[in-house]
PDB file of C-alpha atoms in Angstrom:
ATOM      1  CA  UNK I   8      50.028 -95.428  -8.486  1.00  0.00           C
ATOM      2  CA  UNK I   9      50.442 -92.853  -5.974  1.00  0.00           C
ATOM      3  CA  UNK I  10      52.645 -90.521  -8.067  1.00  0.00           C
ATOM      4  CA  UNK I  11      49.419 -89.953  -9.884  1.00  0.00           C
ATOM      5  CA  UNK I  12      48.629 -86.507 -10.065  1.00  0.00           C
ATOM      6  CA  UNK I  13      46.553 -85.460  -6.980  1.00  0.00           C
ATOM      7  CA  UNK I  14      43.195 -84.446  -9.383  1.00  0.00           C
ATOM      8  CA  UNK I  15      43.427 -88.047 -11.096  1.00  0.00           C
ATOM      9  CA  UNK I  16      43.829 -89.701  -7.827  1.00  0.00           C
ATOM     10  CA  UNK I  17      41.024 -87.602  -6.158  1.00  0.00           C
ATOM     11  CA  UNK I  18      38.920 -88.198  -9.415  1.00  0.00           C
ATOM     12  CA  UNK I  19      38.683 -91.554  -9.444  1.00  0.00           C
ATOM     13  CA  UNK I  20      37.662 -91.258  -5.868  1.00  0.00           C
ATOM     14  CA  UNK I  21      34.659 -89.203  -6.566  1.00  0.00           C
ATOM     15  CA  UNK I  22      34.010 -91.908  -9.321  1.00  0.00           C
ATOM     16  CA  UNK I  23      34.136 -94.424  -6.605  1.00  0.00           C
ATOM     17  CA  UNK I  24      31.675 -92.253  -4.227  1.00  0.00           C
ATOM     18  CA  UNK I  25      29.123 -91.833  -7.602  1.00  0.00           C
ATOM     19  CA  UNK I  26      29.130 -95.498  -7.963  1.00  0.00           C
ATOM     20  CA  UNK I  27      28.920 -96.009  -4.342  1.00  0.00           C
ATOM     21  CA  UNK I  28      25.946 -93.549  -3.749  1.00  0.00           C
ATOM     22  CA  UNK I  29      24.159 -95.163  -7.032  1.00  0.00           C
ATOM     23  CA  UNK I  30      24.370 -98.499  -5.318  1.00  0.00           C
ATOM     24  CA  UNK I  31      23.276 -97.578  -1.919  1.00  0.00           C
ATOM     25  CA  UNK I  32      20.183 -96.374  -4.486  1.00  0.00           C
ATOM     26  CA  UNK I  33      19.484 -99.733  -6.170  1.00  0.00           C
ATOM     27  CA  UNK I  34      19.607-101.136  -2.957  1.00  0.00           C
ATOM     28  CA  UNK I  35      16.934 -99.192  -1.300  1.00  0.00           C
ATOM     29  CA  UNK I  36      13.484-100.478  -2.623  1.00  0.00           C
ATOM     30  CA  UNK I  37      11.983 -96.552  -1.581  1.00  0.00           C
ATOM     31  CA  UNK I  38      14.653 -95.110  -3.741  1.00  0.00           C
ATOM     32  CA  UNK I  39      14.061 -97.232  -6.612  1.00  0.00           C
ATOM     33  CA  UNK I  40      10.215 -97.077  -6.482  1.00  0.00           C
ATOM     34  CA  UNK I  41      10.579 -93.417  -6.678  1.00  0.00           C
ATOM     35  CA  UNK I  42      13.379 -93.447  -9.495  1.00  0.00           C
ATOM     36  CA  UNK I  43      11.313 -95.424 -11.373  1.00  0.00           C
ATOM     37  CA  UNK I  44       7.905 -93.143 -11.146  1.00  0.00           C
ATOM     38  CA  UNK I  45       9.714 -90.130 -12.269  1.00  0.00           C
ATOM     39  CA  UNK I  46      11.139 -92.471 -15.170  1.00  0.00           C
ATOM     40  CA  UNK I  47      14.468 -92.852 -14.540  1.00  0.00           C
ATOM     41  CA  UNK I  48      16.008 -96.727 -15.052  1.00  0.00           C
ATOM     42  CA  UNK I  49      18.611 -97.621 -12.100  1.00  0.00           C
ATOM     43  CA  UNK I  50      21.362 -99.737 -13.185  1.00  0.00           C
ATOM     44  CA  UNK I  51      21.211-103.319 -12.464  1.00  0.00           C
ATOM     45  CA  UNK I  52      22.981-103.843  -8.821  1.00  0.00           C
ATOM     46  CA  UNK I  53      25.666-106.487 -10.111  1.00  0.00           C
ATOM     47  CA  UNK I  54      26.794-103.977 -13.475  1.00  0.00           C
ATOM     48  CA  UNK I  55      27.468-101.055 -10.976  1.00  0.00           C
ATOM     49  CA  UNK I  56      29.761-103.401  -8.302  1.00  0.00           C
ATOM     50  CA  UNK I  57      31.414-105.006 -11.302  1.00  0.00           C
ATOM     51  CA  UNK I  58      32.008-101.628 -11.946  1.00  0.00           C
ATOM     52  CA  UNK I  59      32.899-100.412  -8.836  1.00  0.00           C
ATOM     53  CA  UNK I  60      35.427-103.352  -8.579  1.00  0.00           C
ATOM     54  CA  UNK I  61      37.554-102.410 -11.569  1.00  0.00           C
ATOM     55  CA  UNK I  62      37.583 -98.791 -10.561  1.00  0.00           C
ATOM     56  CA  UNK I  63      38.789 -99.966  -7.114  1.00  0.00           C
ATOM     57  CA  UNK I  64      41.705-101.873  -9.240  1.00  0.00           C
ATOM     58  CA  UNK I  65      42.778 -98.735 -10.301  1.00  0.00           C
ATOM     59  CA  UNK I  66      43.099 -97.261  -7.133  1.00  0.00           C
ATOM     60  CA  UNK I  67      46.023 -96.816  -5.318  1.00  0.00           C
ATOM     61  CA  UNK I  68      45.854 -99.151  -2.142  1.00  0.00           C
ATOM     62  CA  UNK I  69      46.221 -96.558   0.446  1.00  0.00           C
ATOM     63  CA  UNK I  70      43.814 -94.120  -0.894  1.00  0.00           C
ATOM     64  CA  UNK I  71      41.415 -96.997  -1.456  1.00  0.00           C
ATOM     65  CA  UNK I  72      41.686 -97.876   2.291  1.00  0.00           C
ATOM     66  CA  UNK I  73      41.292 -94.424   3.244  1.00  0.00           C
ATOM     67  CA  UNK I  74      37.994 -94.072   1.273  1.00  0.00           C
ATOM     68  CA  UNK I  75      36.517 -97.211   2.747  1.00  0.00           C
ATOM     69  CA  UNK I  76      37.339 -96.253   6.225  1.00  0.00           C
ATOM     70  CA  UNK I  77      36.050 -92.937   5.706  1.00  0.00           C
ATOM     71  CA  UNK I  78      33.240 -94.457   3.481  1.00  0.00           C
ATOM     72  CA  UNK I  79      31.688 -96.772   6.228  1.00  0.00           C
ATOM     73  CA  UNK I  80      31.208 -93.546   8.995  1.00  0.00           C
ATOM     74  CA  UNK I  81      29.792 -90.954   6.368  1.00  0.00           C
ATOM     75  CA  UNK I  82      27.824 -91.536   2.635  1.00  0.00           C
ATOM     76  CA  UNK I  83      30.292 -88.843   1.379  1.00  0.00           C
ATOM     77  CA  UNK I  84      33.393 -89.319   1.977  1.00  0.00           C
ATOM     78  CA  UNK I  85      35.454 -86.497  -0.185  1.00  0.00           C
ATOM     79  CA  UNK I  86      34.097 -83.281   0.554  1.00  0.00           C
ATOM     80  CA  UNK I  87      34.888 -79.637  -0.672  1.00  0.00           C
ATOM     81  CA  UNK I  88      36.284 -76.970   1.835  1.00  0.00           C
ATOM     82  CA  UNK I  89      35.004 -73.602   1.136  1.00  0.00           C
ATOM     83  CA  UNK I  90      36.373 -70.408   3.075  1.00  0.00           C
ATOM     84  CA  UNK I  91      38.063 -72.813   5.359  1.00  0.00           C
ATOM     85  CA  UNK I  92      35.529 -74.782   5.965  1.00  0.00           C
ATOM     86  CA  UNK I  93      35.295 -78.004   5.796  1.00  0.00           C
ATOM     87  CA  UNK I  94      31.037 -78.872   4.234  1.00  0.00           C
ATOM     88  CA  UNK I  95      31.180 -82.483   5.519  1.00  0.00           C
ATOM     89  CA  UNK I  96      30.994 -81.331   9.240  1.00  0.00           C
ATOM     90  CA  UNK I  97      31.015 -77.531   8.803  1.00  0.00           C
ATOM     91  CA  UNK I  98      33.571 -76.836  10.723  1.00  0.00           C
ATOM     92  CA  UNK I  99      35.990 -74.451  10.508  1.00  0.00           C
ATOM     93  CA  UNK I 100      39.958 -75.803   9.255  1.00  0.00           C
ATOM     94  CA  UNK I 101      43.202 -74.700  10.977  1.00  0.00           C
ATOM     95  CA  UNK I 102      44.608 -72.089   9.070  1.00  0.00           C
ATOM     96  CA  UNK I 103      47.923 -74.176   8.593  1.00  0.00           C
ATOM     97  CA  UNK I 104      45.240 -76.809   6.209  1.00  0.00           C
ATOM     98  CA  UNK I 105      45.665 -75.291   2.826  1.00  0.00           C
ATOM     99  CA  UNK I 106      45.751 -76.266  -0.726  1.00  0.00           C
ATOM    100  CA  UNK I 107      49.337 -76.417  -0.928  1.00  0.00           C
ATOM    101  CA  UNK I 108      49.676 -78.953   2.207  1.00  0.00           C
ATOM    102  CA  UNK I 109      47.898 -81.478  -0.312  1.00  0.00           C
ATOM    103  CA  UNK I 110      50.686 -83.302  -2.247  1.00  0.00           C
ATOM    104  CA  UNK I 111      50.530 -85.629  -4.900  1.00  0.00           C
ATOM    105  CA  UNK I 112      51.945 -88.409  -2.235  1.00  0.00           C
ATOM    106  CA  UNK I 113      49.358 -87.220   0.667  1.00  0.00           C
ATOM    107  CA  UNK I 114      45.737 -86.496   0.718  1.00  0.00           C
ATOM    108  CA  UNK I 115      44.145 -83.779   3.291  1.00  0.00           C
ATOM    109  CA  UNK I 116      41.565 -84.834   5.412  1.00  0.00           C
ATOM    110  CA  UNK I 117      38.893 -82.723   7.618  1.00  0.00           C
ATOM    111  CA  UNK I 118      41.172 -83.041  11.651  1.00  0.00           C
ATOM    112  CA  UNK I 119      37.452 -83.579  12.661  1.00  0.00           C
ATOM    113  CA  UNK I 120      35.517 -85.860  11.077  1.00  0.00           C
ATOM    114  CA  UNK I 121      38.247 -87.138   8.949  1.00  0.00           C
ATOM    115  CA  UNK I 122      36.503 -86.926   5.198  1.00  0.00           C
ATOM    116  CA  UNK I 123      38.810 -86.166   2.331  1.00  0.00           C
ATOM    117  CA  UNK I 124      39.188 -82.669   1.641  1.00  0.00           C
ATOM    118  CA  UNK I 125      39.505 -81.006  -1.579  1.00  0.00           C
ATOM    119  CA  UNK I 126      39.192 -77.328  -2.206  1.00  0.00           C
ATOM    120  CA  UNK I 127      36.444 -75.512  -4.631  1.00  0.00           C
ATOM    121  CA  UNK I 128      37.915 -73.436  -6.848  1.00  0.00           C
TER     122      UNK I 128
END
């Protein structure tokens, strides 16, 4: 799986963040009481981490372990760099951390606070 083009394998990521963020959400009674009010339905809890678990299947092991590290310090762990800056911790990215550095074997992550980086385009 990791010969997957780097924008597949950093999609399904952000799919895995979504589903992660939406069940943080179901989780929290505040969030849902609010959701709820302004008439939006949450998901039942146990169809979004069935859900999560096959999109973890199709995840290459490495990246998945990366995410989950990353994923237990910060709620978002993929983040965009704009003007060499990474928006997770805002700080600024040595100049050698470009686009190109990002391979379709290796993803970039922030030297500081270690999120996944991708770049806004």
């Amino acid at each position: 799986m990791a010969s997957s083009p780097l924008s597949e394998r950093l999609g399904r990521l952000f799919r895995l963040q979504d589903l992660d963020i939406m069940i943080r959400e179901a989780q929290d009674p505040a969030v849902k009481k609010s959701e709820e009010e302004m008439g939006f339905r949450l998901q039942a809890l146990e169809k979004l981490q069935g859900a999560r678990e096959k999109l973890a299947e199709t995840i290459d092991k490495r990246d998945l372990r990366l995410y989950e590290r990353i994923a237990k310090k910060h709620d978002h762990g993929i983040v965009p760099v704009e003007e060499r800056i990474c928006l997770g911790c805002y700080m600024s990215l040595p100049t050698s951390a470009v686009p190109l550095t990002a391979t379709p074997e290796h993803l970039l992550t922030c030297e500081n606070c270690g999120r996944i980086l991708y770049w806004l385009e």
